[in-house]
Short mmCIF file of C-alpha atoms and ligand atoms in Angstrom, two decimals:
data_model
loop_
_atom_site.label_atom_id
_atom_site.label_comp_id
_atom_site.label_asym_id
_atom_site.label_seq_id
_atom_site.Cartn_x
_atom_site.Cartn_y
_atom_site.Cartn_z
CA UNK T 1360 18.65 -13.63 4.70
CA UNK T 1361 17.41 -14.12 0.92
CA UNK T 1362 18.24 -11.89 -2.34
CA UNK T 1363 17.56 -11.78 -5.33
CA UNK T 1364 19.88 -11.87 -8.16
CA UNK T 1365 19.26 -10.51 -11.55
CA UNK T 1366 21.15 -10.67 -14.93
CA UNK T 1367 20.02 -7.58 -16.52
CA UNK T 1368 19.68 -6.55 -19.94
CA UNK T 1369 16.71 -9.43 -20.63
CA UNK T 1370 13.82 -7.89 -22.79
CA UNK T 1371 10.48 -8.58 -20.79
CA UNK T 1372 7.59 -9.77 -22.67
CA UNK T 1373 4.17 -12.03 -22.34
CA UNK T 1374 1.16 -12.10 -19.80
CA UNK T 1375 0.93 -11.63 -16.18
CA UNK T 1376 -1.56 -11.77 -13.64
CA UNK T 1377 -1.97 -9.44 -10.66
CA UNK T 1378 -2.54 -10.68 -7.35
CA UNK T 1379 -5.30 -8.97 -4.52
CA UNK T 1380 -4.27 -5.51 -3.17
CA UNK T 1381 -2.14 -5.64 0.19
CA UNK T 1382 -3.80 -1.76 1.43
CA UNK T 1383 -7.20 -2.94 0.88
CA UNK T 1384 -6.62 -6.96 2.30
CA UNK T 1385 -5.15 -4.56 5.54
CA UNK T 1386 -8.11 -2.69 6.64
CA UNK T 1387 -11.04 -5.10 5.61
CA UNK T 1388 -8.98 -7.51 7.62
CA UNK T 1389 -9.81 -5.18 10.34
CA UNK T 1390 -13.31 -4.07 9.79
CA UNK T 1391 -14.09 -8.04 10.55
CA UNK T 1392 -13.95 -7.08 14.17
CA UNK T 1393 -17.10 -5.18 13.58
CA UNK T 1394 -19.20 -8.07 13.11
CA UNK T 1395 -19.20 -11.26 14.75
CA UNK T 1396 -19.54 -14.27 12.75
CA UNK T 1397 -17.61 -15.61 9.67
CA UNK T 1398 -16.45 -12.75 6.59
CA UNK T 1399 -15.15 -14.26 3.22
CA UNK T 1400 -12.55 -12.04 1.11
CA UNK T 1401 -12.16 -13.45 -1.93
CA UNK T 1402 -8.53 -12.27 -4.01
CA UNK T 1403 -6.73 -11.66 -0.59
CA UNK T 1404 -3.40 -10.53 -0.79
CA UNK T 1405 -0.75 -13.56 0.40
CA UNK T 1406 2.05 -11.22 1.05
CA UNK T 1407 3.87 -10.92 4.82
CA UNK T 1408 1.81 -8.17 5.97
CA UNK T 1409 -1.77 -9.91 6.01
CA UNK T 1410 0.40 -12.67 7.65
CA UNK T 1411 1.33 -10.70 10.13
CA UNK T 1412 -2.24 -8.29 10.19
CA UNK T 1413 -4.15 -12.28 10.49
CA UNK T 1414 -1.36 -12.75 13.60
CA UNK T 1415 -3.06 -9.66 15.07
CA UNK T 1416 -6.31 -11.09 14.57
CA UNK T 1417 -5.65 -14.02 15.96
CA UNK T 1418 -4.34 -12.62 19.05
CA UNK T 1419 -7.43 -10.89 19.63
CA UNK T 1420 -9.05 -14.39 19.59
CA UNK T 1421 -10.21 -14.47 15.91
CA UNK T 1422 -9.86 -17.65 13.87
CA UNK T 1423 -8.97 -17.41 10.38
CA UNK T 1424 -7.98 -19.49 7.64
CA UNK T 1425 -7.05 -19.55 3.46
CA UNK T 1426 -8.46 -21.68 0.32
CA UNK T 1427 -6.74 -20.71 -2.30
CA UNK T 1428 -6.77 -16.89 -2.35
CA UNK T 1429 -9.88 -16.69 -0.13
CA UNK T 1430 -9.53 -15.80 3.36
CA UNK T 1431 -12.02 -16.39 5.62
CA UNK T 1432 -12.49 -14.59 9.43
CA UNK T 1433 -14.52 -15.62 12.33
CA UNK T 1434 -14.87 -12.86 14.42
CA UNK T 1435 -16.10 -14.41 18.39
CA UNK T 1436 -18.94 -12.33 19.91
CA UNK T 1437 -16.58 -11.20 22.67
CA UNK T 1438 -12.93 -10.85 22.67
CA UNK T 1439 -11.00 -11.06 25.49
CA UNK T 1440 -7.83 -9.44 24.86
CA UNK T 1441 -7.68 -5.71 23.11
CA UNK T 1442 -4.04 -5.44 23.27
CA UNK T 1443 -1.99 -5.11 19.53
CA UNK T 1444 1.27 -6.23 20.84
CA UNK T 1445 4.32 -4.25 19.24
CA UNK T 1446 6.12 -7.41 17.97
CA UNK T 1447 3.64 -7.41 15.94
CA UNK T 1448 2.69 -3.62 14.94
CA UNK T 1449 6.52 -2.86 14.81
CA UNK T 1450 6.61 -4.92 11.23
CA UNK T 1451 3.55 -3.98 10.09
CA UNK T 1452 1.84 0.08 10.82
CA UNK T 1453 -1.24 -0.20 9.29
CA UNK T 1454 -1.93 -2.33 12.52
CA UNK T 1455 -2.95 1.31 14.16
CA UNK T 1456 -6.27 0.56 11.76
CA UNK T 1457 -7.75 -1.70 14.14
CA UNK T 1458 -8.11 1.42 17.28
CA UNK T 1459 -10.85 2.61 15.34
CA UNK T 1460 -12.56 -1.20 15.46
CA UNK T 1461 -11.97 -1.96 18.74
CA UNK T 1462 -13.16 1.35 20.16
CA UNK T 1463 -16.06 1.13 17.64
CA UNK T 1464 -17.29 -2.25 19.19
CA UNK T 1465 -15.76 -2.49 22.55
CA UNK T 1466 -15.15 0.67 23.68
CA UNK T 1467 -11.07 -0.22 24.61
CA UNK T 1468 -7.97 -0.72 22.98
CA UNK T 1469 -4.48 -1.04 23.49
CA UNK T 1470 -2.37 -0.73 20.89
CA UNK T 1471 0.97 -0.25 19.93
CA UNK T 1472 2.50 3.06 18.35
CA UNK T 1473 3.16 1.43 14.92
CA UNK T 1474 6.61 2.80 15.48
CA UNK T 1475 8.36 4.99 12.19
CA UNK T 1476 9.53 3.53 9.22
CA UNK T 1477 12.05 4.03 6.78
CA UNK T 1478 9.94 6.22 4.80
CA UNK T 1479 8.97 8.61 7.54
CA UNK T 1480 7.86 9.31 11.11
CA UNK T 1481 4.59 7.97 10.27
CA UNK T 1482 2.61 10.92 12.95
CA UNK T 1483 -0.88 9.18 13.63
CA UNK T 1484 -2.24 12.38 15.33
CA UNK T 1485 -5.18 13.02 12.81
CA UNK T 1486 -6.13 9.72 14.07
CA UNK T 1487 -5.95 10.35 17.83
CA UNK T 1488 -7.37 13.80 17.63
CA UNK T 1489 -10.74 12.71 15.72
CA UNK T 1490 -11.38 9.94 17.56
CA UNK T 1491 -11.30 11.79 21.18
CA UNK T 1492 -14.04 14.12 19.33
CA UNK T 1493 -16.11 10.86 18.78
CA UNK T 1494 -16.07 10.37 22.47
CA UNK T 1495 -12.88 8.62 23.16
CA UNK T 1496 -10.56 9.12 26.21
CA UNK T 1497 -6.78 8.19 24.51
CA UNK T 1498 -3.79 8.62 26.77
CA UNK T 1499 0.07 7.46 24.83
CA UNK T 1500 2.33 5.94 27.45
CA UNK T 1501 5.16 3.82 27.01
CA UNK T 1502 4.98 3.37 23.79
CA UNK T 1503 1.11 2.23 23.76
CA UNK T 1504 -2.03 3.86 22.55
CA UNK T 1505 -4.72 3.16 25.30
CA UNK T 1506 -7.87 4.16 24.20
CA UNK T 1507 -11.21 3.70 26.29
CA UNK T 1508 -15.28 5.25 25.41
CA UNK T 1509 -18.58 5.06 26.27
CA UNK T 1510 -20.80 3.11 23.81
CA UNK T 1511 -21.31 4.45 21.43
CA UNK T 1512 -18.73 6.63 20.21
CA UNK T 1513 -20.64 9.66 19.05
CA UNK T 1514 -20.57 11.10 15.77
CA UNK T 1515 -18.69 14.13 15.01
CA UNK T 1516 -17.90 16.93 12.51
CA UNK T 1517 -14.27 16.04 11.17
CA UNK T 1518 -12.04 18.05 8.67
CA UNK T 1519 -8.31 16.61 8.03
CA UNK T 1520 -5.95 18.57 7.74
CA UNK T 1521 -4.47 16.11 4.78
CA UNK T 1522 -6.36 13.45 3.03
CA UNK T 1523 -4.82 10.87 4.88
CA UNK T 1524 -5.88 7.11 3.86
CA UNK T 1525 -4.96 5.67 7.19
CA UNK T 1526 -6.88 7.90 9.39
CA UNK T 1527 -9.95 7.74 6.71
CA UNK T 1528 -10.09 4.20 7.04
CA UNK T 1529 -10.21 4.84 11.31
CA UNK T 1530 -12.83 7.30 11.68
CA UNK T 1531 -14.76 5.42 9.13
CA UNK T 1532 -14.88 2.24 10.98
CA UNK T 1533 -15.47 4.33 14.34
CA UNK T 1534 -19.03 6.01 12.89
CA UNK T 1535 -20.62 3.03 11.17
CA UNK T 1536 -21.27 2.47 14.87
CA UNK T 1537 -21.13 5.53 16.42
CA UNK T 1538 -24.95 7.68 17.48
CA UNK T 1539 -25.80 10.06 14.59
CA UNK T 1540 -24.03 11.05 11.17
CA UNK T 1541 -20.36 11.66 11.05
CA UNK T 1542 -19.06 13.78 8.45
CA UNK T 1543 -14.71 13.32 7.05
CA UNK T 1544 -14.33 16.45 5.07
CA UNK T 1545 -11.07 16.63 2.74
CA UNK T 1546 -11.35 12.25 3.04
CA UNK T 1547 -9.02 10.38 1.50
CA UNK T 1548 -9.86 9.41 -1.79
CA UNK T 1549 -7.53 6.13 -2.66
CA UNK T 1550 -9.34 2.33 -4.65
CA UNK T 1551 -8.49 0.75 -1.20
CA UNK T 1552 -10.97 3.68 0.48
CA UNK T 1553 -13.71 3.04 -1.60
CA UNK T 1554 -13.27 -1.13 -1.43
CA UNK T 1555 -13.31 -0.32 2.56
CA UNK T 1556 -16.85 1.32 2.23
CA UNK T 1557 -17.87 -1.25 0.05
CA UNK T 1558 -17.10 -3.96 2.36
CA UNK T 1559 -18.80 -1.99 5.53
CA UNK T 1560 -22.18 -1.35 3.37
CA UNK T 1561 -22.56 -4.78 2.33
CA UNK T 1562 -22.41 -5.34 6.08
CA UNK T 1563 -25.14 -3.12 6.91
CA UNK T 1564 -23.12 0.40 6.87
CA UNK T 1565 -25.01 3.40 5.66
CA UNK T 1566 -22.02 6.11 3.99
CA UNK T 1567 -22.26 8.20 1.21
CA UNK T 1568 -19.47 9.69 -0.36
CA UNK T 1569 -16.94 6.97 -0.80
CA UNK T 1570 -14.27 7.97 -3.72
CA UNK T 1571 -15.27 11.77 -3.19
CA UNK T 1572 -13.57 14.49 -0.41
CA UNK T 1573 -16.54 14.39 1.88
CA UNK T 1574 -17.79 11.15 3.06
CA UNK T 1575 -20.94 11.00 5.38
CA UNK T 1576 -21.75 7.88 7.81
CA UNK T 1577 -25.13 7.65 9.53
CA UNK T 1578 -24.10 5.12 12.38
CA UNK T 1579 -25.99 1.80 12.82
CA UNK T 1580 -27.07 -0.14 16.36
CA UNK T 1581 -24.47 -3.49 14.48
CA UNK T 1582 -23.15 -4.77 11.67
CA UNK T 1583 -23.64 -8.12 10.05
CA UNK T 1584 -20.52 -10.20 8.20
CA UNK T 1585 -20.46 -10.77 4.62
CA UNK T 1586 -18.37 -11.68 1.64
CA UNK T 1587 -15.74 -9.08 -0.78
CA UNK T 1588 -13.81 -9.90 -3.87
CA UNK T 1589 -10.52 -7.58 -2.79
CA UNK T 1590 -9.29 -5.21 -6.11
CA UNK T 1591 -6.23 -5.98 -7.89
CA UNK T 1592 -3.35 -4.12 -6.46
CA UNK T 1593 -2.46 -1.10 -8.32
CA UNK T 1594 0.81 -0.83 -7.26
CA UNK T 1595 2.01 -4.30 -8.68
CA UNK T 1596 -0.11 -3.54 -11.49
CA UNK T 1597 1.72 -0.48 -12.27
CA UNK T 1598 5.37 -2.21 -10.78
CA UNK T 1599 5.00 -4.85 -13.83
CA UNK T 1600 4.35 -2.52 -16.15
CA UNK T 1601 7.42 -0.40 -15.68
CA UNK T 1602 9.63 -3.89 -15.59
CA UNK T 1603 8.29 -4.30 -18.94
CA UNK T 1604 8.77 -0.82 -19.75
CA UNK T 1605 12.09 -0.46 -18.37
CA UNK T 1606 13.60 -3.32 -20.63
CA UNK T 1607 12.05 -1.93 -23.61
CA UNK T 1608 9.84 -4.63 -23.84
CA UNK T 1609 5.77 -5.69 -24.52
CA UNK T 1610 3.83 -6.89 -21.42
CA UNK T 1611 -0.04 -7.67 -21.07
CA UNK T 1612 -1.29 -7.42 -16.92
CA UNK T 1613 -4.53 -9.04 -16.37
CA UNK T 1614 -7.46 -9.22 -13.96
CA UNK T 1615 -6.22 -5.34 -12.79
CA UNK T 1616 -8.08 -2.34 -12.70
CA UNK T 1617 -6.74 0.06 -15.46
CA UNK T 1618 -8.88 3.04 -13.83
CA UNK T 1619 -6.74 3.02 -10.69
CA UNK T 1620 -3.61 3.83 -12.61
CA UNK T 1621 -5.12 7.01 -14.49
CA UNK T 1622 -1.86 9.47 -13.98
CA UNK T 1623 0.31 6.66 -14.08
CA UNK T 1624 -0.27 5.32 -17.69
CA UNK T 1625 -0.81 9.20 -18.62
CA UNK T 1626 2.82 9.53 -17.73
CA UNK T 1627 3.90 6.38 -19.08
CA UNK T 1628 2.24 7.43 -22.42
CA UNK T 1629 3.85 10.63 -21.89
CA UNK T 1630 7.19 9.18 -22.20
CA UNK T 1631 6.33 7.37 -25.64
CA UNK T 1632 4.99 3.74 -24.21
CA UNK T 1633 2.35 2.46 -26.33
CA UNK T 1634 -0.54 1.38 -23.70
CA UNK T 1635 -3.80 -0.55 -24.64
CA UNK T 1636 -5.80 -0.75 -21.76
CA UNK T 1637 -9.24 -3.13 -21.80
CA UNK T 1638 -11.50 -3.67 -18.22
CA UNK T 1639 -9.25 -5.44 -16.57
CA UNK T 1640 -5.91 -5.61 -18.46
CA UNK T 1641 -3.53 -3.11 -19.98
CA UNK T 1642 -0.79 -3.40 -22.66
CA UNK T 1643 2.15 -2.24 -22.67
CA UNK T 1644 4.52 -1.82 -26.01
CA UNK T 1645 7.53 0.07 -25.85
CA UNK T 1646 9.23 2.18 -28.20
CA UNK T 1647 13.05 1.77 -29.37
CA UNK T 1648 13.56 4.64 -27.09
CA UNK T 1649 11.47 6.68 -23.96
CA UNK T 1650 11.12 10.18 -22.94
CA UNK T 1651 11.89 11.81 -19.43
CA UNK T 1652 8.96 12.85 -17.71
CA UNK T 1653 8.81 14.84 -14.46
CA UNK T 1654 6.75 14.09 -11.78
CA UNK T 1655 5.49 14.86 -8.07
CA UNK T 1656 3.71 12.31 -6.09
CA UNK T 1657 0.53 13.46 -4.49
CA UNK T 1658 -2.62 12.11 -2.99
CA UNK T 1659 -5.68 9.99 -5.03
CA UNK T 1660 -5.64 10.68 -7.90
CA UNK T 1661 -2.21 11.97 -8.34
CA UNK T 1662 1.07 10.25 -9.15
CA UNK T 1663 1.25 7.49 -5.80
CA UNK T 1664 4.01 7.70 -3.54
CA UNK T 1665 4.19 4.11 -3.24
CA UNK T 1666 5.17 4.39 -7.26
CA UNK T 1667 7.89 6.78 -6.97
CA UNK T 1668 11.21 5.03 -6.33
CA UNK T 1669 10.14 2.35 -9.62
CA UNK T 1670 9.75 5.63 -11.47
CA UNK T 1671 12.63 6.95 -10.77
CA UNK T 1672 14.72 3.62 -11.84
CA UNK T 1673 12.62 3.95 -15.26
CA UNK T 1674 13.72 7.53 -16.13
CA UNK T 1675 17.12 6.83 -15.16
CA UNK T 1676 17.34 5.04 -18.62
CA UNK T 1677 15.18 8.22 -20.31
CA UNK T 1678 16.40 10.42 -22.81
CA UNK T 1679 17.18 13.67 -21.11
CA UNK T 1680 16.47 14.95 -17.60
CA UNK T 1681 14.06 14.35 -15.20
CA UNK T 1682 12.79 15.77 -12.12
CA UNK T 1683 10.53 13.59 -9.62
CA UNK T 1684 9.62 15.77 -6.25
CA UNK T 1685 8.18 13.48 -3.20
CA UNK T 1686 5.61 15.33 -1.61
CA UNK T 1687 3.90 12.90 0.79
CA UNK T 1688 6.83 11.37 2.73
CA UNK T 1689 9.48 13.35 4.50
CA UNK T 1690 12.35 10.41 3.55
CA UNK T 1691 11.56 8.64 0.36
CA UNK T 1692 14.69 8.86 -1.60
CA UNK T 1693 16.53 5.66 0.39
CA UNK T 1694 16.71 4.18 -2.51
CA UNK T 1695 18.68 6.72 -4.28
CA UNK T 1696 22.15 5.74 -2.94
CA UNK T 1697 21.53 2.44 -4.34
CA UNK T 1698 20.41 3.05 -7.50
CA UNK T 1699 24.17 5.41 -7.68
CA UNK T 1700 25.50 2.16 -6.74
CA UNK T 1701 24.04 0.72 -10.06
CA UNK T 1702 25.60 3.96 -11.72
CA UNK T 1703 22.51 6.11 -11.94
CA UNK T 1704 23.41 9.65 -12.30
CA UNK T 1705 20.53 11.13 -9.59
CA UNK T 1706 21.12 14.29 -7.43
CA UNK T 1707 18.64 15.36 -4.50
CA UNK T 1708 18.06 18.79 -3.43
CA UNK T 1709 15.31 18.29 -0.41
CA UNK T 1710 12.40 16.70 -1.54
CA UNK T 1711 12.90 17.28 -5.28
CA UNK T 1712 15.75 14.17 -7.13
CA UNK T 1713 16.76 14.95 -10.44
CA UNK T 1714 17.44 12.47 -12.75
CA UNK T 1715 20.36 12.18 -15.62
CA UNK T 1716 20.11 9.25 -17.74
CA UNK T 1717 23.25 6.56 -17.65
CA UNK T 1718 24.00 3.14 -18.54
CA UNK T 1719 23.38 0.60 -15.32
CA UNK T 1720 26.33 -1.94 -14.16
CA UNK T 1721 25.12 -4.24 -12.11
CA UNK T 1722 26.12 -4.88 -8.13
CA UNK T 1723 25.36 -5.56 -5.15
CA UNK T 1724 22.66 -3.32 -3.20
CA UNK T 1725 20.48 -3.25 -0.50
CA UNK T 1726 16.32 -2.53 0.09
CA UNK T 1727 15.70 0.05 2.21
CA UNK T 1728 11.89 -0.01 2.35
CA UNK T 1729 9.06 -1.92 0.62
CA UNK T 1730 8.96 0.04 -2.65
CA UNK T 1731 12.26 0.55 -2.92
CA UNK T 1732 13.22 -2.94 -3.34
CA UNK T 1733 11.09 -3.32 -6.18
CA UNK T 1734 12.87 -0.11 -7.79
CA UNK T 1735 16.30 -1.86 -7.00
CA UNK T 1736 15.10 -4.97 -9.15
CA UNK T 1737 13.72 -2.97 -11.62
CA UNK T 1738 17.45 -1.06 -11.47
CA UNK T 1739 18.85 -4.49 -12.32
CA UNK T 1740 16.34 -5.69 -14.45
CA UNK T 1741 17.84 -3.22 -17.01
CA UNK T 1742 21.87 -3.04 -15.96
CA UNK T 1743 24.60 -4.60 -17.67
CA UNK T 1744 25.82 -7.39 -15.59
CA UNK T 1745 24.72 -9.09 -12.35
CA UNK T 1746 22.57 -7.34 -9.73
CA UNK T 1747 21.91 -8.63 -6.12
CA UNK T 1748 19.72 -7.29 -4.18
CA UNK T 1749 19.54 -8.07 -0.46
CA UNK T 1750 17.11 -7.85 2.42
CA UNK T 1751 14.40 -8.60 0.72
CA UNK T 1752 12.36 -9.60 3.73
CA UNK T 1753 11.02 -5.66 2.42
CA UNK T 1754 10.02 -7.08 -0.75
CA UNK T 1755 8.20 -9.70 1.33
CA UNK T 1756 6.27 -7.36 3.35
CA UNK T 1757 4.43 -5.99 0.16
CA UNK T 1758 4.75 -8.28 -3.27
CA UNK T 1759 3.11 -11.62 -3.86
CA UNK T 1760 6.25 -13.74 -5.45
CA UNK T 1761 7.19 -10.43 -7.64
CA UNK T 1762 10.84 -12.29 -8.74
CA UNK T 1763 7.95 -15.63 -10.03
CA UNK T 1764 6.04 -12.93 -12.09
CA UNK T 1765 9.00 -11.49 -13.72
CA UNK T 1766 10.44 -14.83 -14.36
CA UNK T 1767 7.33 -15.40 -16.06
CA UNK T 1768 8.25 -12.54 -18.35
CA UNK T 1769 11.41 -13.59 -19.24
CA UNK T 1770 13.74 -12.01 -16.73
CA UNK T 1771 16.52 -13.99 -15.38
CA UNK T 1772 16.16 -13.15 -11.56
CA UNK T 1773 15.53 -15.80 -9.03
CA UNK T 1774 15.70 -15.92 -5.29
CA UNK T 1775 19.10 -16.98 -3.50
C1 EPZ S 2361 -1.13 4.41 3.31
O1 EPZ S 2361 -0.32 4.72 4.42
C2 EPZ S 2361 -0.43 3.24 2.62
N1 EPZ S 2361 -0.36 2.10 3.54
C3 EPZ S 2361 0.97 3.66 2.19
O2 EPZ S 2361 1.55 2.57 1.46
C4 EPZ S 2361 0.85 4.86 1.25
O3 EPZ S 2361 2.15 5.30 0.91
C5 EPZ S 2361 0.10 6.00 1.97
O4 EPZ S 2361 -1.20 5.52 2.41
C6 EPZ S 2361 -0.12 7.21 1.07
O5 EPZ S 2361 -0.84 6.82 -0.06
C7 EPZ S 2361 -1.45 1.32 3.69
O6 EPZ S 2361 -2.49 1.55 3.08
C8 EPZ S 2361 -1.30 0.15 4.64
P1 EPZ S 2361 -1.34 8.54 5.05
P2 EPZ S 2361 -0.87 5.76 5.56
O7 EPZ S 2361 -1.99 8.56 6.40
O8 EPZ S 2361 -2.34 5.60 5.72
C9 EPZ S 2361 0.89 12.15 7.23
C10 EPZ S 2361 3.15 0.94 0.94
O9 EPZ S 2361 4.27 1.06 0.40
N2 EPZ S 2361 0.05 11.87 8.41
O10 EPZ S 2361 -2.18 8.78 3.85
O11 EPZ S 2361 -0.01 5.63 6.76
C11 EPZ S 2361 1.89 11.02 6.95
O12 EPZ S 2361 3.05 11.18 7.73
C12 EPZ S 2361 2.72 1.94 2.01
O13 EPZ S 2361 2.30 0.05 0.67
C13 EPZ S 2361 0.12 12.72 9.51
O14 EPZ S 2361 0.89 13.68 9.53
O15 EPZ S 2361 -0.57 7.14 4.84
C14 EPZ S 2361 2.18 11.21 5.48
O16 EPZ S 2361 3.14 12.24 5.32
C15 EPZ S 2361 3.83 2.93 2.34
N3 EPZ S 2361 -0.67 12.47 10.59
C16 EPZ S 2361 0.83 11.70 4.92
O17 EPZ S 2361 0.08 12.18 6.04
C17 EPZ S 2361 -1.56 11.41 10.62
O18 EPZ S 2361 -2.28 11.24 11.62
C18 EPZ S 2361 0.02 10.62 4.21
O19 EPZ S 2361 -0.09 9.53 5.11
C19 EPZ S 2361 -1.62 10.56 9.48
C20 EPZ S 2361 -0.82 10.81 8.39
#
């Protein structure tokens, strides 16, 4: 089992470069199974979970293979098997995308609950409700999804209760098929949304709406492959930042997409960080000392969930209070109990933490979830002392050699 040990207290500082974003590589992995023949993503993300989403793939009798950072899929004209095994869904959730894809084109599918997850339950009943209004017949047994429909599905009227990004990304790959125009009212809004629709218009899609809360697909008789350059992920983007911010330091990010991270460099620059930003690179400068800020996560294009454990290890070095309220997940404070391990001062009252500045000592303390490993090294990246941080198989799951890029920076953190 691998950690990663940090001496703390190093000031970050230089250039980085951020690597293709993991919840956009997920579903456009998917939407391949739309099309037969060979897609091309260019930037993929090489992290554990488009190993394992590629496994999934492969097991429905794709072939796929890398050069370099380009991934390309060849999707067979017929698959034989439609099951998503749960060895491999239990890993990795957003696996429940590819129901919508195989009901889409074949009219079955059997897949796995994705199973709960640190953060949460995970529910997936937005999904499962919609898609029996396009037409499908789902029944949950024993742990499986089974999903069968007529060709096509047909379109339908949908209004989520919650912008959810997962069961966006569903019913959007079930109507770019499906007989008529299907309309997702209150639709998730999120870069790795809008990269989706991108990638299913340049194969012959027709949706309007993409980035807004109402997006409207006029199903097509097929689809054709193509080729995508994947965005920069915004939540490494934003993860680097903080490391630099966090040791009071001066980092440049490159080839990322500054416009994804509006609220989060507002509340950055809130705190007193100096930040530059260009087309596709921001700079950070820090000041001798930073402001608490309060914030609550919320959907596209609020504060992200997936940034608020790093957050919270940044204001725990703030001057003064601050108070961060979770508002998407039901359990995303995991990594609070470690960071008290590291001598934060942090109290939780439900779903709100607040947050009293203290010195870090380093120790030894253990990821919980995917984003709250990278707060734990973030944690260390500032304590006094040495910081290990096990189970990073989490870290795995969702950074691209983070512990290389920080390295790069000047930390002194490797993997043990
Ligand atoms: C995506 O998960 C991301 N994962 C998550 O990132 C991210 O935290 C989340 O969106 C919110 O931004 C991928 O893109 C692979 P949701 P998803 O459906 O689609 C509830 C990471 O760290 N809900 O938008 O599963 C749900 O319980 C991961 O990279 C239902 O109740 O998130 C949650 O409270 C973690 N019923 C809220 O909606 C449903 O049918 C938002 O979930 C679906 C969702």
């Amino acid at each position: 089992m691998d950690r990663i040990y940090i001496k703390g207290r190093k000031t970050l500082s230089g250039e980085v470069e951020i690597s293709g974003s993991k919840n956009s590589t997920l579903p456009l992995l998917f939407s391949t199974l739309l099309a037969e023949g060979s897609h091309t993503f260019h930037n993929a993300s090489q992290v554990k979970d488009v190993d394992t989403g590629i496994k999934l793939l492969q097991s429905f009798g794709c072939e796929a293979y890398w050069k370099g950072t380009s991934l390309t899929v060849i999707v067979p004209d017929k698959i034989e098997n439609f099951t998503a095994h749960y060895d491999l869904m239990r890993t990795m959730r957003a696996g429940v995308l590819c129901l919508g894809v195989l009901l889409s084109r074949y009219g079955k599918a059997q897949v796995s609950l994705p199973g709960g997850c640190a953060i949460g339950t995970r529910p997936i009943n937005w999904h499962v409700e919609n898609l029996k209004k396009m037409g499908a017949g789902i029944e949950i047994q024993k742990g499986y999804i089974y999903g069968k429909s007529a060709l096509p599905l047909k379109a339908a009227q949908i209004k989520l209760e919650k912008p959810s990004v997962g069961a966006t990304q569903n019913l959007l790959m079930a109507g770019v098929l499906a007989e008529g125009r299907t309309e997702i009212q209150n639709s998730a809004r999120e870069p790795e949304v809008v990269d989706l629709i991108h990638y299913l218009k340049k194969m012959g899609a027709d949706i309007e709406g993409g980035g807004t809360s109402t997006i409207t697909i006029q199903g097509v008789s097929s689809l054709k492959p193509s080729e995508h350059t994947i965005i920069p992920d915004r939540i490494e983007t934003a993860t680097l930042l903080m490391a630099g911010a966090i040791t009071l330091g001066e980092v440049g990010i490159f080839k990322c997409a500054p416009s994804h991270l509006t609220q989060v460099i507002e509340k950055l620059e809130q705190s007193g960080f100096d930040i530059q930003q260009g087309e596709d690179r921001i700079h950070l400068k820090s000041p001798r000392k930073f402001s608490a800020v309060n914030i609550s996560t919320s959907f596209y294009p609020g504060f992200p969930t997936d940034l608020q454990a790093q957050f919270m290890a940044l204001m725990t070095q703030a001057e003064g209070e601050s108070i961060i309220e979770e508002c998407i997940f039901e359990n995303r404070f995991m990594h609070v109990p470690e960071l008290m391990r590291l001598n934060a001062h942090i109290t939780t009252h439900g779903n709100k933490a607040h947050i009293h500045p203290s010195p870090l000592k380093g120790a030894v303390v253990m990821a919980t979830d995917l984003r709250a490993s990278a707060c734990l090294i973030l944690a260390g990246l500032a304590a006094e002392g040495e910081t290990y941080v096990r189970r990073v198989y989490h870290l795995d799951r969702g950074y691209d050699k983070l512990e290389s890029k920080l390295a790069l920076l000047g930390a002194d953190i490797k993997r043990i």
